[in-house]
Short mmCIF file of C-alpha atoms in Angstrom, two decimals:
data_model
loop_
_atom_site.label_atom_id
_atom_site.label_comp_id
_atom_site.label_asym_id
_atom_site.label_seq_id
_atom_site.Cartn_x
_atom_site.Cartn_y
_atom_site.Cartn_z
CA MET V 263 60.72 61.92 134.36
CA ASN V 264 64.43 61.07 134.29
CA GLN V 265 64.27 60.72 130.51
CA ARG V 266 62.59 64.12 130.26
CA ARG V 267 65.26 65.74 132.46
CA ALA V 268 67.97 64.09 130.39
CA GLY V 269 66.41 65.46 127.21
CA ILE V 270 66.23 68.97 128.64
CA ALA V 271 69.84 68.77 129.78
CA LEU V 272 70.93 67.61 126.34
CA ALA V 273 69.05 70.44 124.66
CA LEU V 274 70.58 73.01 127.02
CA SER V 275 74.03 71.60 126.36
CA LEU V 276 73.52 71.90 122.61
CA LEU V 277 72.30 75.48 122.97
CA LEU V 278 75.34 76.32 125.10
CA LEU V 279 77.69 74.83 122.50
CA LEU V 280 75.98 76.80 119.72
CA ALA V 281 76.26 80.02 121.72
CA LEU V 282 79.94 79.43 122.39
CA ALA V 283 80.57 78.70 118.72
CA GLY V 284 78.78 81.89 117.75
CA ALA V 285 80.77 83.93 120.25
CA ILE V 286 84.02 82.49 118.96
CA ALA V 287 83.03 83.24 115.37
CA ILE V 288 82.15 86.83 116.26
CA ARG V 289 85.42 87.25 118.15
CA LEU V 290 87.38 85.89 115.20
CA SER V 291 85.58 88.18 112.76
CA GLU V 292 86.55 91.16 114.92
CA SER V 293 90.22 90.21 115.00
CA PRO V 294 92.58 92.11 112.72
CA VAL V 295 93.27 90.26 109.50
CA PRO V 296 96.96 89.68 108.86
CA ALA V 297 98.44 90.76 105.56
CA ALA V 298 98.66 87.84 103.16
CA ALA V 299 101.92 85.99 103.58
CA PRO V 300 103.45 84.33 100.54
CA PRO V 301 103.13 80.54 100.45
CA GLU V 302 106.26 78.62 101.34
CA SER V 303 106.53 77.53 97.70
CA ARG V 304 107.07 81.10 96.47
CA TRP V 305 110.57 82.21 95.64
CA TYR V 306 110.32 85.50 97.55
CA ALA V 307 109.12 87.02 100.79
CA LEU V 308 107.34 90.37 100.52
CA TYR V 309 106.95 92.69 103.48
CA LEU V 310 104.51 95.61 103.41
CA THR V 311 103.89 98.16 106.13
CA ARG V 312 100.31 98.91 107.21
CA PRO V 313 100.19 102.44 108.67
CA GLY V 314 97.18 102.99 110.89
CA GLU V 315 96.12 99.34 110.98
CA ARG V 316 96.19 97.13 114.05
CA HIS V 317 99.12 94.75 114.18
CA HIS V 318 98.17 91.09 114.06
CA PRO V 319 100.33 89.07 116.48
CA ASP V 320 100.78 86.31 113.90
CA HIS V 321 101.98 88.71 111.19
CA GLN V 322 105.71 89.43 111.01
CA THR V 323 106.34 93.15 110.68
CA ILE V 324 108.91 94.50 108.27
CA ASP V 325 111.47 95.20 111.01
CA GLU V 326 110.88 91.77 112.54
CA GLY V 327 111.48 90.34 109.08
CA VAL V 328 114.93 91.88 108.74
CA VAL V 329 115.83 90.85 112.29
CA ALA V 330 114.88 87.27 111.42
CA ARG V 331 117.17 87.42 108.39
CA ILE V 332 119.99 88.82 110.51
CA ASP V 333 119.50 86.17 113.19
CA ALA V 334 119.63 83.40 110.58
CA ALA V 335 122.89 84.56 108.97
CA THR V 336 125.86 82.26 109.43
CA ALA V 337 128.79 83.87 107.57
CA THR V 338 128.37 87.45 106.29
CA ILE V 339 126.02 90.43 106.50
CA ASP V 340 126.69 93.46 104.28
CA ALA V 341 124.13 96.24 104.77
CA ALA V 342 123.95 99.48 102.76
CA ILE V 343 121.31 101.50 104.59
CA TYR V 344 120.44 105.15 104.11
CA GLU V 345 118.93 105.51 107.58
CA MET V 346 118.76 103.41 110.74
CA ASP V 347 117.37 104.25 114.18
CA LEU V 348 116.10 100.83 115.30
CA ALA V 349 118.10 99.73 118.33
CA ALA V 350 116.65 96.21 118.09
CA VAL V 351 118.08 95.83 114.59
CA ALA V 352 121.45 97.17 115.72
CA ARG V 353 121.52 94.73 118.63
CA SER V 354 120.67 91.89 116.26
CA LEU V 355 123.61 92.88 114.02
CA VAL V 356 125.91 92.93 117.05
CA ALA V 357 124.67 89.51 118.16
CA ALA V 358 125.49 88.20 114.69
CA ALA V 359 129.00 89.65 114.88
CA ARG V 360 129.54 88.07 118.29
CA ARG V 361 128.67 84.63 116.96
CA GLY V 362 131.31 84.98 114.25
CA VAL V 363 129.37 86.52 111.35
CA GLN V 364 131.27 89.22 109.43
CA VAL V 365 129.04 92.31 109.69
CA ARG V 366 129.73 95.51 107.73
CA VAL V 367 127.61 98.63 107.27
CA VAL V 368 127.59 101.48 104.75
CA THR V 369 125.41 104.53 105.36
CA ASP V 370 125.03 108.16 104.31
CA GLY V 371 126.89 111.08 105.84
CA ASP V 372 123.61 112.88 106.54
CA THR V 373 122.58 109.99 108.75
CA ILE V 374 125.82 110.21 110.72
CA GLU V 375 125.34 113.97 111.11
CA ALA V 376 121.76 113.37 112.32
CA ARG V 377 123.14 111.61 115.40
CA ASP V 378 123.70 115.01 117.01
CA ARG V 379 119.98 115.78 116.95
CA ASP V 380 118.34 112.34 116.84
CA PRO V 381 118.88 110.21 119.96
CA ALA V 382 117.44 107.07 118.35
CA THR V 383 119.82 107.24 115.39
CA ASP V 384 122.71 107.97 117.73
CA GLU V 385 121.85 104.98 119.93
CA ALA V 386 121.56 102.57 116.99
CA PHE V 387 124.94 103.51 115.56
CA ALA V 388 126.56 103.68 119.00
CA ILE V 389 125.50 100.06 119.58
CA LEU V 390 127.32 99.08 116.39
CA GLU V 391 130.40 101.18 117.16
CA ARG V 392 130.79 99.83 120.70
CA ALA V 393 130.81 96.31 119.26
CA GLY V 394 133.43 97.21 116.67
CA VAL V 395 131.17 96.79 113.63
CA PRO V 396 132.90 98.61 110.73
CA ILE V 397 130.86 101.51 109.30
CA ARG V 398 131.59 103.55 106.17
CA ALA V 399 129.75 106.79 105.34
CA ASP V 400 129.28 108.73 102.12
CA THR V 401 130.23 112.39 102.56
CA ARG V 402 129.14 113.75 99.16
CA SER V 403 126.27 116.19 98.68
CA ALA V 404 124.42 113.45 96.78
CA ILE V 405 123.18 110.65 99.00
CA MET V 406 123.84 106.98 99.53
CA HIS V 407 120.16 106.05 99.28
CA HIS V 408 120.36 102.24 99.23
CA LYS V 409 118.26 100.15 101.61
CA PHE V 410 119.69 96.70 100.90
CA ALA V 411 121.45 93.89 102.70
CA VAL V 412 123.17 90.75 101.49
CA PHE V 413 123.16 87.75 103.82
CA ASP V 414 125.69 84.93 103.45
CA ARG V 415 126.42 86.07 99.87
CA ALA V 416 123.18 84.35 98.84
CA ILE V 417 120.13 86.22 100.19
CA VAL V 418 119.14 89.72 99.05
CA TRP V 419 116.93 92.16 100.97
CA THR V 420 115.90 95.42 99.30
CA GLY V 421 113.01 97.82 98.75
CA SER V 422 111.80 101.26 99.81
CA TRP V 423 112.08 100.64 103.56
CA ASN V 424 114.64 102.53 105.62
CA TRP V 425 115.58 100.77 108.84
CA THR V 426 113.74 103.25 111.06
CA GLU V 427 110.77 103.41 113.39
CA GLY V 428 108.98 105.94 111.18
CA ASP V 429 109.42 103.89 108.02
CA SER V 430 108.20 100.80 109.87
CA ARG V 431 105.08 102.27 111.50
CA ARG V 432 103.97 105.48 109.76
CA LEU V 433 105.06 105.23 106.12
CA ASP V 434 103.85 103.01 103.29
CA ASN V 435 106.88 100.86 102.47
CA ASN V 436 107.96 97.56 101.02
CA ALA V 437 110.83 95.12 101.22
CA VAL V 438 111.39 92.01 99.13
CA SER V 439 113.80 89.24 100.05
CA PHE V 440 114.87 86.14 98.17
CA THR V 441 117.70 83.67 97.71
CA SER V 442 119.86 83.94 94.59
CA PRO V 443 123.66 83.68 94.68
CA ASP V 444 123.78 85.35 91.24
CA VAL V 445 121.75 88.41 92.25
CA ALA V 446 123.47 88.48 95.63
CA ALA V 447 126.83 88.63 93.82
CA ASP V 448 125.73 91.81 92.02
CA TYR V 449 124.64 93.40 95.30
CA ALA V 450 127.81 92.22 97.06
CA ALA V 451 129.93 93.84 94.32
CA GLU V 452 128.01 97.11 94.76
CA PHE V 453 128.58 96.92 98.49
CA GLU V 454 132.32 96.40 97.99
CA ARG V 455 132.48 99.52 95.80
CA LEU V 456 130.77 101.56 98.50
CA PHE V 457 132.78 100.08 101.36
CA ALA V 458 135.96 100.99 99.48
CA GLY V 459 134.78 104.61 99.36
CA ARG V 460 133.62 104.66 95.73
CA PHE V 461 130.28 106.43 95.74
CA GLY V 462 128.25 107.95 92.92
CA SER V 463 130.18 108.63 89.72
CA ALA V 464 133.33 107.07 91.19
CA LYS V 465 131.80 103.62 90.70
CA ASP V 466 132.39 101.53 87.61
CA ALA V 467 129.65 99.65 85.73
CA GLY V 468 127.40 97.85 88.15
CA ALA V 469 125.27 94.83 87.44
CA ARG V 470 125.18 92.21 84.74
CA ARG V 471 123.09 93.07 81.69
CA ASP V 472 121.19 89.80 81.29
CA ALA V 473 118.29 88.55 83.39
CA VAL V 474 118.88 85.93 86.07
CA ALA V 475 116.48 83.06 86.73
CA VAL V 476 115.28 82.97 90.33
CA GLY V 477 112.79 80.14 90.58
CA PRO V 478 110.03 80.96 88.08
CA ALA V 479 111.06 84.63 87.93
CA ARG V 480 113.44 86.53 85.68
CA VAL V 481 115.36 89.23 87.55
CA ARG V 482 117.48 92.11 86.25
CA VAL V 483 119.56 94.30 88.57
CA PHE V 484 120.46 97.97 88.09
CA PHE V 485 122.51 100.37 90.20
CA ALA V 486 122.61 104.15 90.01
CA PRO V 487 124.30 106.15 88.83
CA GLU V 488 126.59 103.70 87.04
CA ASP V 489 123.88 101.79 85.13
CA ARG V 490 121.49 103.36 82.65
CA ILE V 491 118.37 102.97 84.75
CA ALA V 492 116.11 105.61 83.17
CA PRO V 493 116.22 104.19 79.61
CA ALA V 494 115.56 100.70 80.98
CA ILE V 495 112.48 101.87 82.91
CA GLU V 496 111.21 103.93 79.98
CA THR V 497 111.63 100.99 77.58
CA ALA V 498 109.79 98.64 79.91
CA ILE V 499 106.91 101.10 80.23
CA ARG V 500 106.68 101.64 76.47
CA GLN V 501 106.38 97.88 75.99
CA ALA V 502 103.17 97.76 78.05
CA THR V 503 100.16 96.38 76.20
CA SER V 504 97.33 96.64 78.75
CA GLU V 505 98.20 98.64 81.88
CA VAL V 506 100.83 100.31 84.01
CA GLN V 507 100.31 100.88 87.73
CA PHE V 508 102.70 102.72 90.01
CA LEU V 509 103.26 103.99 93.53
CA ALA V 510 105.71 106.90 93.70
CA PHE V 511 107.00 108.93 96.62
CA ALA V 512 108.86 111.37 94.36
CA PHE V 513 108.15 111.35 90.62
CA THR V 514 109.76 114.23 88.74
CA HIS V 515 111.59 112.48 85.90
CA ASP V 516 110.36 113.88 82.57
CA GLY V 517 111.49 110.88 80.52
CA ILE V 518 109.56 108.37 82.62
CA GLY V 519 106.57 110.70 82.66
CA ARG V 520 106.71 111.00 78.85
CA ALA V 521 106.88 107.22 78.49
CA LEU V 522 103.61 106.97 80.43
CA ILE V 523 101.93 109.77 78.47
CA ASP V 524 102.86 108.09 75.21
CA LEU V 525 100.75 105.10 76.27
CA GLY V 526 97.57 107.19 76.09
CA PRO V 527 96.92 106.90 72.32
CA ARG V 528 97.39 103.13 72.60
CA ALA V 529 94.59 102.87 75.20
CA VAL V 530 96.92 101.42 77.82
CA ARG V 531 95.48 102.01 81.28
CA VAL V 532 97.67 104.07 83.62
CA ARG V 533 96.87 104.22 87.33
CA GLY V 534 99.15 105.58 90.04
CA VAL V 535 99.45 107.19 93.45
CA PHE V 536 101.80 110.04 94.32
CA ASP V 537 102.80 111.02 97.83
CA ARG V 538 100.63 114.02 98.66
CA THR V 539 103.46 116.15 100.02
CA MET V 540 105.47 115.70 96.82
CA ALA V 541 102.69 115.78 94.21
CA GLY V 542 102.15 119.54 94.39
CA GLY V 543 105.73 120.46 93.56
CA SER V 544 106.40 122.46 90.42
CA VAL V 545 108.46 119.65 88.86
CA SER V 546 106.20 116.77 89.88
CA GLU V 547 104.71 114.68 87.08
CA PHE V 548 101.34 114.54 88.90
CA ALA V 549 99.64 117.46 87.14
CA ARG V 550 101.04 116.39 83.78
CA LEU V 551 99.63 112.86 84.08
CA LEU V 552 96.33 114.19 85.43
CA ARG V 553 95.96 116.47 82.40
CA ALA V 554 96.66 113.47 80.18
CA GLY V 555 93.51 111.86 81.56
CA PHE V 556 95.17 109.15 83.62
CA GLU V 557 93.85 107.78 86.90
CA VAL V 558 96.29 109.37 89.34
CA TYR V 559 95.80 110.16 93.02
CA GLN V 560 97.45 111.93 95.90
CA ASP V 561 97.88 109.50 98.77
CA GLY V 562 95.80 109.48 101.94
CA ASN V 563 98.39 108.39 104.50
CA PRO V 564 99.07 111.14 107.09
CA GLY V 565 102.67 109.93 106.89
CA PHE V 566 104.53 109.54 103.62
CA MET V 567 103.56 107.12 100.85
CA HIS V 568 107.15 105.99 100.39
CA HIS V 569 106.85 103.20 97.80
CA LYS V 570 108.84 103.31 94.54
CA VAL V 571 107.11 100.66 92.44
CA VAL V 572 105.93 100.20 88.84
CA VAL V 573 103.89 97.17 87.72
CA ILE V 574 103.54 96.56 83.98
CA ASP V 575 100.82 94.33 82.49
CA ARG V 576 100.50 92.56 85.88
CA LYS V 577 103.67 90.72 85.00
CA VAL V 578 106.76 92.93 85.40
CA THR V 579 107.56 94.72 88.67
CA ILE V 580 110.12 97.50 89.04
CA VAL V 581 111.05 97.91 92.70
CA GLY V 582 113.91 99.19 94.83
CA SER V 583 115.25 102.32 96.51
CA LEU V 584 115.03 104.59 93.45
CA ASN V 585 112.74 107.61 93.43
CA PHE V 586 111.73 108.51 89.89
CA SER V 587 113.76 111.72 89.82
CA ALA V 588 116.86 113.07 88.11
CA ALA V 589 118.73 113.17 91.43
CA GLY V 590 117.86 109.57 92.16
CA ILE V 591 118.92 108.36 88.73
CA GLU V 592 121.93 110.58 88.01
CA SER V 593 123.55 111.33 91.39
CA ASN V 594 122.47 109.08 94.24
CA ASP V 595 123.57 105.53 94.99
CA GLU V 596 120.43 103.50 94.26
CA ASN V 597 119.31 100.02 93.29
CA VAL V 598 116.45 98.72 91.17
CA LEU V 599 115.15 95.25 90.45
CA MET V 600 113.16 94.58 87.29
CA ILE V 601 111.33 91.32 87.97
CA GLU V 602 109.19 89.28 85.61
CA ASP V 603 106.87 87.24 87.84
CA VAL V 604 103.07 87.25 87.95
CA ASP V 605 102.82 86.45 91.67
CA LEU V 606 104.96 89.37 92.79
CA ALA V 607 103.18 91.65 90.32
CA SER V 608 99.83 90.51 91.72
CA ASP V 609 100.95 91.29 95.27
CA PHE V 610 101.94 94.82 94.28
CA VAL V 611 98.69 95.35 92.35
CA ALA V 612 96.86 94.42 95.55
CA GLU V 613 99.00 96.92 97.46
CA THR V 614 98.18 99.55 94.83
CA ASP V 615 94.48 98.77 95.32
CA ARG V 616 94.88 99.36 99.06
CA VAL V 617 96.79 102.63 98.65
CA VAL V 618 94.26 103.87 96.07
CA ALA V 619 91.40 103.07 98.47
CA VAL V 620 93.09 105.08 101.24
CA ALA V 621 93.64 107.97 98.81
CA ARG V 622 89.99 107.94 97.75
CA ARG V 623 88.77 108.00 101.36
CA ARG V 624 90.83 111.10 102.03
CA GLY V 625 89.75 112.69 98.74
#
């Protein structure tokens, strides 16, 4: 009898363990899946926003990523940021300054003017001002559209992401960060031009012309308007042999549009997503590319699809602050990276897949 009771107890225990395991598995399957983080061995960190998706507690958001970079700085932080309304980021910059880091900020005059009507922007900049962080603003009609920072003259942070709540939560955005004293030197030189009050056409030639090795990648840097960005982008597109994919908030540049259209007779696949609010404009390249038979979509995000990315042959990625427009290329202060690296290209192809899927669901 005792043996029988022991057997029953053992069986019940096993059933209980199986039930618990099943419950745990179900619970895990219902948990939000974090965006893929790059392995430690990769030369870059890529941050992508996920509008409308639940935040996974183990996934570092884009604003948390820049705060982590700020908190790790030991000597200098130079930030050229078109917009900022994140008080947490401002407080992190102030904390860096208080521990002896040299912190400097360049922004656009429109952002400073927005303080009168935007309490969040006013608070963020007031935090910096009260701590004595030096701020320079562009007052031209063209805009200082950069979204980059240089940490310790060695680490670069750039992309489409403005340092705002909206860009962090509601817009599709990206930021890429990596360590390269050579590339950082180019960005630091651009920052010095801006901090000295030389904006737009007042700047001299920007970045070096040759590519820089960053781990396995080859990186070229361009600044607008001083560097000839449009011909470089058009040439890279025309060299495509299999496909070009892009994500574009504003795409009105005829030369870049023509470079894509010229790929048609060569049977190079072209796939891209335009921001819906911008695609219907009379100067948008959307209708032109659609008539050419390319796979182009209007995005499905209720907020803006704010990326500015081109991926060529799943190998070369063009990324930065630059909208593909005449104003962006000829008047604004902008930056672009042209990066030859299959891993980064693969990450942006995956992001294009996601944005295309959202666009298709909306129709």
